Structure formats: C-alpha cells, structure tokens
Coordinates of C-alpha atoms and ligand atoms in Angstrom, one line a residue:
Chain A
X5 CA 0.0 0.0 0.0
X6 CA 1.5 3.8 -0.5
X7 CA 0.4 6.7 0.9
X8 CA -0.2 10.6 -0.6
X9 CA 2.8 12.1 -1.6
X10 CA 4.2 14.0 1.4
X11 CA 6.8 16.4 2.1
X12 CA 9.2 15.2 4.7
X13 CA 11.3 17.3 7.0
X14 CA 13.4 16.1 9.9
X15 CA 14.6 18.7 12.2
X16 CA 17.0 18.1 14.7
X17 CA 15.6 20.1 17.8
X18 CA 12.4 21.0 19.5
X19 CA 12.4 24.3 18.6
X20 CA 12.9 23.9 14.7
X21 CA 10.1 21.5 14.6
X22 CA 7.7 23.7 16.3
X23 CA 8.6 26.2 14.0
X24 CA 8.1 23.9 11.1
X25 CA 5.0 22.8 12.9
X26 CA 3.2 26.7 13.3
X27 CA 4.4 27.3 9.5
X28 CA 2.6 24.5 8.2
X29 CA -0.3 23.9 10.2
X30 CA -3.3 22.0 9.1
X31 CA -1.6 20.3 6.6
X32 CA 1.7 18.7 8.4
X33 CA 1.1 16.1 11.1
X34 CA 4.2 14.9 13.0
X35 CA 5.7 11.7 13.0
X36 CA 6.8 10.0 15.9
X37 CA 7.0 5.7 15.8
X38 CA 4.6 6.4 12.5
X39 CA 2.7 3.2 14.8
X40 CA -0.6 4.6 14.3
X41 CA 0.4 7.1 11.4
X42 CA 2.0 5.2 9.1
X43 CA -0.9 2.3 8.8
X44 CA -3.5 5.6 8.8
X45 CA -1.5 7.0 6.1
X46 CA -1.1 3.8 3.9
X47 CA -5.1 3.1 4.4
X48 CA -5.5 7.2 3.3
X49 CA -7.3 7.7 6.3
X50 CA -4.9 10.5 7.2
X51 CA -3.4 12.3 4.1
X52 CA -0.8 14.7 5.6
X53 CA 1.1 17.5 3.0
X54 CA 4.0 17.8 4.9
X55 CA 5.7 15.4 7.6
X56 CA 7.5 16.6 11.0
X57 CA 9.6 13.6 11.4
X58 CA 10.6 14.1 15.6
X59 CA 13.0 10.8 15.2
X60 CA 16.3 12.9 14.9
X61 CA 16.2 14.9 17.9
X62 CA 18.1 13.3 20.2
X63 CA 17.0 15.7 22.7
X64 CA 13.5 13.9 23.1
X65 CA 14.2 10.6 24.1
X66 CA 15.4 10.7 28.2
X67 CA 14.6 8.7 31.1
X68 CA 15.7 11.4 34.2
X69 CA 14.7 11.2 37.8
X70 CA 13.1 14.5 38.4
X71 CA 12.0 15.8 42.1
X72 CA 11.9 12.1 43.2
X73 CA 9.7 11.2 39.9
X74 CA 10.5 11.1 36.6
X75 CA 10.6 13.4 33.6
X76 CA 10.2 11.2 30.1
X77 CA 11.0 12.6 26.8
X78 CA 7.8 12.0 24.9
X79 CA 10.3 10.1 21.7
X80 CA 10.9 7.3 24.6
X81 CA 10.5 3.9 23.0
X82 CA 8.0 1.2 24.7
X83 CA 11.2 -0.8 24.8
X84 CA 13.3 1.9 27.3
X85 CA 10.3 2.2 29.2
X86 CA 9.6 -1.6 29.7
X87 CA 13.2 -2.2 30.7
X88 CA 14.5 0.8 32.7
X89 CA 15.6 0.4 36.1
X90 CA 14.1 3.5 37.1
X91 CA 10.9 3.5 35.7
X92 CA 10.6 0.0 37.0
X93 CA 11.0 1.6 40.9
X94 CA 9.3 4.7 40.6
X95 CA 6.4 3.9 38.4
X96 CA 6.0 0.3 38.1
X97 CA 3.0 0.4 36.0
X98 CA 4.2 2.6 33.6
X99 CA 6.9 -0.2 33.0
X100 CA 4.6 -3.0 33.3
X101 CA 1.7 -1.2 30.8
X102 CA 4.9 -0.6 28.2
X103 CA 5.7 -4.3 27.9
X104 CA 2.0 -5.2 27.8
X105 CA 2.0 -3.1 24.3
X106 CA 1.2 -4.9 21.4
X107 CA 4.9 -7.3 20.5
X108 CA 8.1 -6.6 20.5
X109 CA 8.6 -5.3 17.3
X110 CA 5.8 -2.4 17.9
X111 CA 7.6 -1.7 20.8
X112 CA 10.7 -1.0 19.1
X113 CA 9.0 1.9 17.7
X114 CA 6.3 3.0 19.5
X115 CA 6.7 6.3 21.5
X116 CA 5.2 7.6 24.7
X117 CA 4.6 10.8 23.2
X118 CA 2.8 9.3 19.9
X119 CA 0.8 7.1 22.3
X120 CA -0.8 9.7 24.6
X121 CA -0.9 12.5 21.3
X122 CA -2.9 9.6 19.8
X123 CA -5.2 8.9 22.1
X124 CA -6.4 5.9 20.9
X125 CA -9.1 4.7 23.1
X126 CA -7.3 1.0 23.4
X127 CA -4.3 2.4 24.0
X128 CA -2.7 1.1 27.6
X129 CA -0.6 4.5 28.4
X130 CA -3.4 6.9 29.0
X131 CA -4.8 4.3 31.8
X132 CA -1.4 4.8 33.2
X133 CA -0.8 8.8 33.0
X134 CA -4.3 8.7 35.0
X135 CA -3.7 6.5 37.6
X136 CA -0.1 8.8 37.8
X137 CA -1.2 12.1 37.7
X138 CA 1.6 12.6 35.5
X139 CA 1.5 16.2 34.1
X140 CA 2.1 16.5 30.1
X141 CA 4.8 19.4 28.9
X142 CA 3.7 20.9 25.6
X143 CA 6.3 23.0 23.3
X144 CA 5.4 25.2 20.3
X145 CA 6.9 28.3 19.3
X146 CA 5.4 30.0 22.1
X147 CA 6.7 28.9 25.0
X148 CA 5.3 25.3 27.2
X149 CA 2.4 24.7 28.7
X150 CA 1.6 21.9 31.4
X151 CA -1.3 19.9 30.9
X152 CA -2.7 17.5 33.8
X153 CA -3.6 14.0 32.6
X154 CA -6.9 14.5 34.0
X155 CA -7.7 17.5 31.1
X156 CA -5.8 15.8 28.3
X157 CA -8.0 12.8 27.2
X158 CA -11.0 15.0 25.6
X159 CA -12.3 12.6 23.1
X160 CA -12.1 9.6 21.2
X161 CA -8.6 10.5 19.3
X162 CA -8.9 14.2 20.7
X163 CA -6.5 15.7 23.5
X164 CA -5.7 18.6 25.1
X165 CA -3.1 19.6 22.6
X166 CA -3.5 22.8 20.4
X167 CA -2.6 22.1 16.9
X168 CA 0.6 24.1 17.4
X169 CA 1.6 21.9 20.0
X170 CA 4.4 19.2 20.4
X171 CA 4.2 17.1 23.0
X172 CA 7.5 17.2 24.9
X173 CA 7.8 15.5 28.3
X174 CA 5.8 14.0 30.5
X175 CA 6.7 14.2 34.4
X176 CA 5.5 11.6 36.9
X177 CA 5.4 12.5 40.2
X178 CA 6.8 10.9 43.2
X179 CA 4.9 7.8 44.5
X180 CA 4.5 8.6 48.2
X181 CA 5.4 6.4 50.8
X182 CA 3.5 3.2 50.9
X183 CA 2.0 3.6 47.7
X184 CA 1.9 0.1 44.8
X185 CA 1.1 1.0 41.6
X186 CA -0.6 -1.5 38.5
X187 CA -1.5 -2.2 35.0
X188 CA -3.4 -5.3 34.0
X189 CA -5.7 -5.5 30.5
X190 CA -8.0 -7.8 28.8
X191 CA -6.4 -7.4 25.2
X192 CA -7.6 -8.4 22.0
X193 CA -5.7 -11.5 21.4
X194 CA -4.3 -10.5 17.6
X195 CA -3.0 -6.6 17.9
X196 CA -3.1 -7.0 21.8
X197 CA -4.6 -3.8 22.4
X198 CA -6.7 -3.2 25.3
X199 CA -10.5 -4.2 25.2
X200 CA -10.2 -3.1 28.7
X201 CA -7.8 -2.3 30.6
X202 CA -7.2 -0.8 34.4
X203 CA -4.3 1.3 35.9
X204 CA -4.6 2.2 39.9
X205 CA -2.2 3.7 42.0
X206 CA -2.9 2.9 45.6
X207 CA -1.9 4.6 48.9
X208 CA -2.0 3.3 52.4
X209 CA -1.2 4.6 55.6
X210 CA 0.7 2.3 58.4
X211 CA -2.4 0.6 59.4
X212 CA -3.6 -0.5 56.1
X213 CA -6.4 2.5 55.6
X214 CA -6.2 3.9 51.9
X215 CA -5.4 7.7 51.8
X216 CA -5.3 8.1 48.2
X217 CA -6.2 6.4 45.3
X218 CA -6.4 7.0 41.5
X219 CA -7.8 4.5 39.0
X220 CA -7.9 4.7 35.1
X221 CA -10.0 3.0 32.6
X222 CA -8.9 2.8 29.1
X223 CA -10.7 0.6 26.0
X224 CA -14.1 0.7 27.8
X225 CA -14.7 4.2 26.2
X226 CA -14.2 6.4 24.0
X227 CA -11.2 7.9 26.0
X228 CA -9.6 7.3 28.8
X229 CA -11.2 8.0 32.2
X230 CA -10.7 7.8 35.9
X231 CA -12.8 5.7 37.8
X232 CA -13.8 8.6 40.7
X233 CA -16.3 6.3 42.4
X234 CA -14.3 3.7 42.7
X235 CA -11.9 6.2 44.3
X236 CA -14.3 7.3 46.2
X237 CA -14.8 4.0 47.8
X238 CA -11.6 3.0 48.4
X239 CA -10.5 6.5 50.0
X240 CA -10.4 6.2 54.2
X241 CA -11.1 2.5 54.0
X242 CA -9.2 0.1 55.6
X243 CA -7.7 -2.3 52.3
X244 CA -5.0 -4.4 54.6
X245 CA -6.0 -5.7 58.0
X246 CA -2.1 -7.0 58.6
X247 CA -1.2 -9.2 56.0
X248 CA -4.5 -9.6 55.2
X249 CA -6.4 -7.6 51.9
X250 CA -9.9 -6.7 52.4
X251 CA -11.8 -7.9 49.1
X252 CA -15.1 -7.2 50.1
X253 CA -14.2 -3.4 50.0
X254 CA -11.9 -4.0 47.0
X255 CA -15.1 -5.9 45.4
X256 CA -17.1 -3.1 46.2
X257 CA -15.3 -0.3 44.7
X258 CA -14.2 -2.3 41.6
X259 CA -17.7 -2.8 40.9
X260 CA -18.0 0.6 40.3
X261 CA -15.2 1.2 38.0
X262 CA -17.4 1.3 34.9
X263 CA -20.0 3.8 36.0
X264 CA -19.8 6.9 33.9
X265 CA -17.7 4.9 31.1
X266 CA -19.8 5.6 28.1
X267 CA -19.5 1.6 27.0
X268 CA -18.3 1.1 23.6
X269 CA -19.7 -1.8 21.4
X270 CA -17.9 -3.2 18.3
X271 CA -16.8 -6.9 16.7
X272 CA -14.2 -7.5 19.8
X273 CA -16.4 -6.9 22.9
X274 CA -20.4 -6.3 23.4
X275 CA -21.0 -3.0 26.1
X276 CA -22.5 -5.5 28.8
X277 CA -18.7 -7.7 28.2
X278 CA -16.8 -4.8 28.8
X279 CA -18.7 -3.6 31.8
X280 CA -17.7 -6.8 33.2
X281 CA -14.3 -6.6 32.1
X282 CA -13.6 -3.0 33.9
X283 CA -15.0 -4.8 37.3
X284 CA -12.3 -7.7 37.0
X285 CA -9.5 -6.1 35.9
X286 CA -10.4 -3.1 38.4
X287 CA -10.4 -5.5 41.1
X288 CA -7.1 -7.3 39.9
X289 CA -4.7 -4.1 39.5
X290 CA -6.2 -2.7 42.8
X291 CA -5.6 -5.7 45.1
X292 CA -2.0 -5.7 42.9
X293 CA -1.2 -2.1 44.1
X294 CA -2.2 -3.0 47.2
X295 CA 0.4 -5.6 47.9
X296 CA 2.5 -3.6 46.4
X297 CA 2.3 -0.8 48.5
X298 CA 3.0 -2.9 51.6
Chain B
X14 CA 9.2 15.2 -3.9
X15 CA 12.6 12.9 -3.9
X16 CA 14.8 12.7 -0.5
X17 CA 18.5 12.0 -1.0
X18 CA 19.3 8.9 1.4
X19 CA 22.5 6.9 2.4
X20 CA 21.7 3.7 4.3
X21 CA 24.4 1.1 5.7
X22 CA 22.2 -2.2 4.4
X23 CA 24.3 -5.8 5.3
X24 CA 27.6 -3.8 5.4
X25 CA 27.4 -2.0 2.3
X26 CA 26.2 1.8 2.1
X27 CA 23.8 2.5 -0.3
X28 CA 22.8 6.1 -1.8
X29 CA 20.0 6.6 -3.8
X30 CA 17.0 9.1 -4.2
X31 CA 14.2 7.8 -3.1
X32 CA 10.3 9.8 -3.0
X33 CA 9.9 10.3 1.1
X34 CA 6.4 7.9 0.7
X35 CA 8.9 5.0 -0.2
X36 CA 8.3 2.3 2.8
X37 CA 11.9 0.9 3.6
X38 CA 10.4 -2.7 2.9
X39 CA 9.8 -1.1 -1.0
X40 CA 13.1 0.4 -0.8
X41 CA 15.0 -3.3 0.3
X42 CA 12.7 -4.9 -2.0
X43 CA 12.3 -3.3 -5.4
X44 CA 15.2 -0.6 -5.1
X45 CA 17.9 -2.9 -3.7
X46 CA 16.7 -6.3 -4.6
X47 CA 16.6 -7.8 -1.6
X48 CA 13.4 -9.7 -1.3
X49 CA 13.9 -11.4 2.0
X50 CA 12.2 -8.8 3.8
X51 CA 8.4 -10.5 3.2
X52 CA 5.0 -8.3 2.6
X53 CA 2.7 -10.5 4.3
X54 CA 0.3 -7.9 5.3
X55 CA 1.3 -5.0 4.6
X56 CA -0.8 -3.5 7.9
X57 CA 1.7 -3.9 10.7
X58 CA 0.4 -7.1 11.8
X59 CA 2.2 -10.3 10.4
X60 CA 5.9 -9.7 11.0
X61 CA 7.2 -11.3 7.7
X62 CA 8.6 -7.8 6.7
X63 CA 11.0 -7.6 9.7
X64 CA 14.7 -6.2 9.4
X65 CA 17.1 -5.1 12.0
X66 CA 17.3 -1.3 12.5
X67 CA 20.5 -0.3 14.0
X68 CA 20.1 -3.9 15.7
X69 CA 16.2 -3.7 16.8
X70 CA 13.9 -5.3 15.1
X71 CA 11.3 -3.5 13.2
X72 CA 8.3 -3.9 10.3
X73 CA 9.6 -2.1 7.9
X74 CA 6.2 -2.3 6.3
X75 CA 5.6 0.3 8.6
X76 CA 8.3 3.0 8.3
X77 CA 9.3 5.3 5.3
X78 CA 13.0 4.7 3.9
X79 CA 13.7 8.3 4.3
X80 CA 13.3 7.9 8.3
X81 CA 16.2 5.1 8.0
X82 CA 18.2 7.6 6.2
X83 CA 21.8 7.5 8.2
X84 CA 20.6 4.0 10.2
X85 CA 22.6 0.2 9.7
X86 CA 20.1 -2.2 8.3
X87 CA 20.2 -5.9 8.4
X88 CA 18.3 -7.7 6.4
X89 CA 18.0 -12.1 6.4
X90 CA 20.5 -11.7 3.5
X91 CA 22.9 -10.2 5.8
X92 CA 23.0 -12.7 8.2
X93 CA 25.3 -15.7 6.9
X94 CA 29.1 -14.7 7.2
X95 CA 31.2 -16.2 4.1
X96 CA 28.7 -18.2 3.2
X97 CA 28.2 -19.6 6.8
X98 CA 24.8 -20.3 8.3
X99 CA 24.3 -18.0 11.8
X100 CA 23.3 -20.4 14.7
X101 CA 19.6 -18.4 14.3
X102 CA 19.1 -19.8 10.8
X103 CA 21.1 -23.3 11.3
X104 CA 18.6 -24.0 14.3
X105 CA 15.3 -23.2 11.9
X106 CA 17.3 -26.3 9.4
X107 CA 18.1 -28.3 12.0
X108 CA 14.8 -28.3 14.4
X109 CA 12.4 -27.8 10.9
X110 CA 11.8 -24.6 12.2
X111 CA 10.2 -24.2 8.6
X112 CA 7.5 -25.5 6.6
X113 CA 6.8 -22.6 3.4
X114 CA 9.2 -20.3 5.3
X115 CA 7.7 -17.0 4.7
X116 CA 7.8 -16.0 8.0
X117 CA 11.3 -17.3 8.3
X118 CA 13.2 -14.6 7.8
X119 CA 11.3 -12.0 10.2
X120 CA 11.3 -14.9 12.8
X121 CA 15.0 -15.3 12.4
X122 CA 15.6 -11.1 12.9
X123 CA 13.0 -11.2 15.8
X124 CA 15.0 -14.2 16.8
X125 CA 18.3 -12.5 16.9
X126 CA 16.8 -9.0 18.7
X127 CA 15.3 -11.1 21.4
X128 CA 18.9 -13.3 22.1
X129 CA 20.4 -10.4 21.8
X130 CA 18.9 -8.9 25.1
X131 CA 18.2 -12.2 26.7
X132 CA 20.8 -15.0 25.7
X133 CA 19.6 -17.3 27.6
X134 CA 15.4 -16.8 27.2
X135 CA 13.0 -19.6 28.5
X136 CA 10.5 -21.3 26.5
X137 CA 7.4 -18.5 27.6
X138 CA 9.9 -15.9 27.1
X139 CA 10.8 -17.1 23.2
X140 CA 7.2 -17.5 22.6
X141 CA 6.9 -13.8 23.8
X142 CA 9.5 -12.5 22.4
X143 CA 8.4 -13.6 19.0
X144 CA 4.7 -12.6 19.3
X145 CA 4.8 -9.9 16.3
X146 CA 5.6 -12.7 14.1
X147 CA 2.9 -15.0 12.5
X148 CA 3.5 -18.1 11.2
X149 CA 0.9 -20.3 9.0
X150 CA 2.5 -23.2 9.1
X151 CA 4.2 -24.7 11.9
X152 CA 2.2 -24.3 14.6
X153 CA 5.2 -22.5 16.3
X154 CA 6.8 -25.2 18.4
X155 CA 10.0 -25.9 16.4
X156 CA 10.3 -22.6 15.4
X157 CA 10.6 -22.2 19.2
X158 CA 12.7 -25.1 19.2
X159 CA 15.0 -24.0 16.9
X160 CA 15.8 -20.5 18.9
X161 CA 16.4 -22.7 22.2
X162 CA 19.4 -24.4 19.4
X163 CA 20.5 -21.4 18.9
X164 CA 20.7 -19.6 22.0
X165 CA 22.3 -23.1 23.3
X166 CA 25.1 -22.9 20.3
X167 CA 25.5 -18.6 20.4
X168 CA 26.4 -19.4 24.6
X169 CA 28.8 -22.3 24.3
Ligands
LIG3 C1 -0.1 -4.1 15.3 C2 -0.2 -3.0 16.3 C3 -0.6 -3.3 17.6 C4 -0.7 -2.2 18.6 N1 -1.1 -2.6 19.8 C5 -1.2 -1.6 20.8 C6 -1.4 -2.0 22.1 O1 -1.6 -3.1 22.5 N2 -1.5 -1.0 23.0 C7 -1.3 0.3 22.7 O2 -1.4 1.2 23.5 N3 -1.0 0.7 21.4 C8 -0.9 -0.3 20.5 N4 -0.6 0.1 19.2 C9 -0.4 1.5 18.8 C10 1.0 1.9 19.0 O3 1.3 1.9 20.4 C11 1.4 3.2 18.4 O4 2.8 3.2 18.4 C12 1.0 4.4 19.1 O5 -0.4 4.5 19.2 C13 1.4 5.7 18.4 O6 2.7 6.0 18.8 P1 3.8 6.4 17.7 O7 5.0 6.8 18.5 O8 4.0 5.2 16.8 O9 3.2 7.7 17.1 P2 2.8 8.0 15.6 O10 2.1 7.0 14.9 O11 4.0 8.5 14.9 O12 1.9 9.3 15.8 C14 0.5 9.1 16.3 C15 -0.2 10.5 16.3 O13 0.3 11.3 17.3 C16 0.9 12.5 16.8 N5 2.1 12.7 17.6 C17 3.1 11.9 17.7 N6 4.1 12.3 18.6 C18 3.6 13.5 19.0 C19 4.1 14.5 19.9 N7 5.3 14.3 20.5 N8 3.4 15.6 20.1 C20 2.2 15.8 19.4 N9 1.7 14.9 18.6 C21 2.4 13.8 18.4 C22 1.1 12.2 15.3 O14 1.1 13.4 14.6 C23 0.0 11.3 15.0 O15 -1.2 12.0 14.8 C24 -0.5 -0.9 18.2 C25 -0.1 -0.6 16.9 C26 0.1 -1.6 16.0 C27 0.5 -1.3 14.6
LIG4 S1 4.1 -7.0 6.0 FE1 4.8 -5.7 7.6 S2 3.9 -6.5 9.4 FE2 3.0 -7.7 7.8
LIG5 S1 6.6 -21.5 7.7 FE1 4.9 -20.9 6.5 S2 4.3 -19.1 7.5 FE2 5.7 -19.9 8.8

C-alpha cells in the first residue's frame, strides 16, 4: 500500500520543529514511531502535505529522575520504558503497561509521546498517566504549557493539545510512601490492544487504611477516564488488615469502575462484556497495588 | 518530492533518491533487490517484513526509507558470514523450524533481537519474544525449538 505524496522534514531540535509545525499547520502532522500514522496514512485515512519527522532529535528521548519522579522525553520507545531500572521503581505500572503493548517489534517503535498524542481509546498508556497524575509538557513556538492527565483525554482521538503543540515530556510524580502501583488489560488476542484495561495507584497509611487512590479506565470508552467512584470507595477505608487484603471493600469499589464509562460496542467486545471486564480487571490491579504498597 | 538517502544495508552503504512515501520494505525490496524482507500484510500485523534497525527489530512495512536515512540495516540476507549459516538460521534447518518459510526470515531477525537482550530466554519468554511474528504453518513449536538451538550454540 503507499500513501499521498508528502513532504518530509526532519529537524533536529524541538524548537525547529515547532517552527516547522506553526508554518505548516493544518496540513503537516508529525511523525513519531509512525505506529498509528503510518498504517492511517497507507489506508488514506490521514493524508498529511507535509511530515514533522521528531526521530532525529536526540533531545527527546530521556529517562531522568526529576523531584523524586521522573521526567520522560515523549520520543521514549515502549522498549526503554519496559526495561529501565528507574521507571521499574518509581512507576512500576508505567513499565509494566509498556511491555503489555502490542509485541516486540511495535515496541521498538512505538513512543510515549505518539501514544498519549494519539489517544487511541485501546491504548494502555493513557490508563497509566491517570492513575499517575503525570503532568504532560507541551512546546510550540510559544513557550510550554503543562497539561494534567486528568484535562488531556477530551475525546475519542482528541486531546488537550492545540494544533501548534508538540508534546514534549511528561513528568510523573513521586509515589509517596506506601504507595503500589498497577496495570493489567484484557487485550484483543491478535494486535493486543486493550479491550479493557485498568491502571490504579494505591496509597495506604501504616495501618492499612487507603489515603489516596487513582484508578484509570482505558478501551471501555471512547477515551480514557478515571474511575472517581471507585476512588471514592476506596478513600479512608481500611484495604490491609495485617497481611490480610480486604476484598469485600476492594469488590465493592471495583464494581463501580465502569460507572460513567460511556461503553463502547464493536466486533471485539459487546458494552455488557466490557462492563464486566472493567470490574475484574479493576479489582485485579487494585488488590495488585495493594500488595505492592505494603 | 525525492529525498536523498544513504543507508548502511548488510555492510554496504547504499545512496539513492528515493520519493519520502517509499516504505523501507519497498526500498530493500524493489530498489535494492533484496526480497527477504516478506510483505505478508502489509498492515503492521504479520511480521514477515521484519529487518534489524540499527540492531532492533522493526516492520519495515511500517516505516518510510527516508526515516532510516543514516541508520545500519540488516536484512536475512545479511546474516550468513562467508557463506556460513548464523546459529539463528542453522537451528530453523536443524529443528524444521520451517515449513513454506515465509515467516522465516522475520522470525529469524525477531529471533536475533530477542537473544540479543536475553541470551539465555525460557521457553514462555521465546514465545513472547516472538509474538509480532505469524506463522501459517508450523504451529510455532520448532520454530521455538530452533531458537532454544540457537541460544544453546551462540552461549557455548
Ligand atoms: C499491530 C499494532 C498493535 C498495537 N497494539 C497496541 C497496544 O496493545 N496498546 C497500545 O497502547 N497501542 C498499540 N498500538 C499502537 C502503538 O502503540 C502506536 O505506536 C501508538 O499509538 C502511536 O505512537 P507512535 O510513536 O507510533 O506515534 P505516531 O504513529 O508517529 O503518531 C501518532 C499520532 O500522534 C501525533 N504525535 C506523535 N508524537 C507527537 C508529539 N510528541 N506531540 C504531538 N503529537 C504527536 C502524530 O502526529 C499522530 O497523529 C499498536 C499498533 C500496531 C501497529
Ligand atoms: S508485512 Fe509488515 S507486518 Fe505484515
Ligand atoms: S513456515 Fe509458512 S508461514 Fe511460517
């Protein structure tokens, strides 16, 4: 299959391709792993004039602890992310969601930046910058801008980003004391995307009592969305008595991670199937951050 | 519009102008001649199309030959030395890792990637490692097999 004829440019810092970016507009879309862009482009569902290729600034790929969190350049491969040592200890379901992403050879492409600019609504990483509260640094020719996870998933395949936005960095704060983070997905079983899948981050205090919690749903809707009264129910109550997890409450809040999800339906999964699906895997990645967080 | 482009492809560098919409697999394929690299589906799903990008392995169905200008490529035909099998490919002849072997050669790169960062990968991890590939044929367990030879000869 071949795609529109395109012009291709491939600047070599941030600031050059945000220039290139406000000059031409509408018609240039950038290219990151070209994961989701390429196949668009080859299928002429996306027909871009001009292509921003971001692969040869160096600049954007990074892995850096940052204020006892992390700062990720947005052209971070699924493979660094999967296999760094840091991300591993100071988001562990950022690292496990990477490795849970499509196969190998994807991953060897695929970007964080691409991901979360993308916004597919089976895509794992949004889940994950929910459950995070990781912030999202935008560059363009004027200036940054920080963007909270929590305003960047507008739509099915929309985002917070203005048009003359790049993507630069995401920044994941430190986990507090005590806290497990999780990723777990029901994924369709040939491009492994998610059908559902659940992120949670999970706080306790000494005694086992949940002070904080943050849960995100991806591939049950059309975007990515926190699961608030599920939250709700796990806030102030007691999820470890000793060694001991508390299921019913776990049960009880998991139950409720689909409420407010506007369900999708297609060929993989029926509304009613992925209702049920955001219940079980809610359960599973909460009772994982638990134990974690021990 | 036409891109100049210099890529390192099996050792030798190779500079042509190519129109940026030309997928690497087209370039390897119809501008070099190397037909190893398989179109199976041509949609990012099947794998056959694999090739080693500066040593990770990639569909290069799915990524223009202009973004691999400046990059080492390896394709299946750069993988014998002198004429000599590599332990990847004599493990897929000596387990019958093969049946049509259109998949072979993007099973062999994936192969190689994943040995590369784990020399010593268990039987889950293979099968794993290998997902982006599809194979019609075999059923997959001597193609699995076959990298548990090689990873055996490559650490001996
Ligand atoms: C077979 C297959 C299976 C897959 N399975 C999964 C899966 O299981 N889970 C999953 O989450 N995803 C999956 N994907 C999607 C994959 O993760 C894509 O790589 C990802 O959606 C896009 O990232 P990319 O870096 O390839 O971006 P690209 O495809 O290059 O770009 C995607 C979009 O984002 C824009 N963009 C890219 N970078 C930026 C930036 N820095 N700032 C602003 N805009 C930007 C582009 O203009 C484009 O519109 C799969 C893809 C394939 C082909
Ligand atoms: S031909 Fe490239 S993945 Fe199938
Ligand atoms: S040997 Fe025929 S597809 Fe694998």
């Amino acid at each position: 299959m071949v795609t529109s004829s395109f012009d291709y440019h491939a600047p070599t810092s941030v600031a050059e391709a945000a220039e290139l970016l406000t000059r031409f507009g509408d018609s240039a879309k950038l290219l990151a792993g070209g994961h989701s862009l390429v196949p668009m482009m080859k299928s002429r569902l996306a027909e871009p004039k001009v292509l921003i290729d971001l692969g040869r600034i160096e600049s954007m790929a990074y892995i850096r602890e940052a204020d006892g969190g992390l700062a990720i350049g947005a052209m971070t491969k699924y493979v660094d992310l999967e296999t760094s040592d840091l991300v591993k200890s100071k988001a562990p379901a950022l690292a496990q969601a990477a490795g849970m992403i499509a196969d190998p050879l994807v991953r060897n492409m695929g970007t964080i930046g691409g991901s979360l600019a993308h916004a597919d609504p089976a895509a794992d990483l949004p889940a994950v910058m929910l459950a995070l509260g990781a912030r999202l640094i935008t560059s363009s020719t004027g200036g940054h801008r920080t963007i909270e996870a929590d305003d960047f998933f507008v739509d099915l395949l929309t985002t917070g980003l203005r048009p003359d936005e790049i993507l630069s960095e995401i920044a994941i704060p430190a986990l507090l004391p005590r806290t497990g983070t999780a990723y777990a997905k029901f994924g369709n079983k040939a491009s492994h995307f998610a059908i559902v899948g659940v992120a949670a981050s999970v706080t306790l205090s000494p005694d086992g009592t949940c002070e904080a919690a943050r849960v995100g749903v991806t591939g049950a809707g059309p975007k990515a969305t926190r699961a608030t009264e599920t939250e709700a129910l796990l806030n102030g109550h007691r999820l470890l008595h000793g060694d001991q997890i508390d299921e019913d409450v776990i049960e009880a809040a998991a139950a409720r991670a689909g409420a407010g999800v506007d369900l999708q339906e297609d060929i993989h999964a029926s509304a009613e199937y992925r209702a049920h699906l955001t219940t079980v895997f809610a359960k599973r990645v909460i009772r994982e951050a638990v134990s974690r967080a021990k | 519009m036409t891109y100049g482009i210099s890529i390192n492809v099996n050792g030798t560098q190779h500079t042509n102008e190519v129109e940026s919409r030309l997928l690497l697999s087209s370039y390897l394929r119809e501008t070099l001649n190397l037909t190893g690299a398989h179109i199976g589906c041509d949609t990012t799903s099947c794998g056959a199309c694999t090739v080693l990008l500066n040593g990770a392995a990639v569909k290069s169905c799915t990524l223009f030959a202009v973004q691999a200008n400046g990059a080492t490529v390896t394709t299946i035909e750069g993988l014998a030395t002198n004429g000599e099998l590599h332990p990847i490919q004599e493990g897929f002849w000596e387990k019958h890792g093969l049946q049509c072997g259109f998949c072979t050669p993007g099973m062999i790169l994936s192969a190689y990637d994943l040995l590369q960062r784990n020399p010593n990968p268990t039987e889950q991890e293979i099968r794993h490692g290998l997902a982006g590939n599809l194979c019609r044929c075999t059923g997959y367990h001597n193609i699995v097999k076959a990298v548990q030879y090689a990873a055996e000869k490559m650490s001996s």
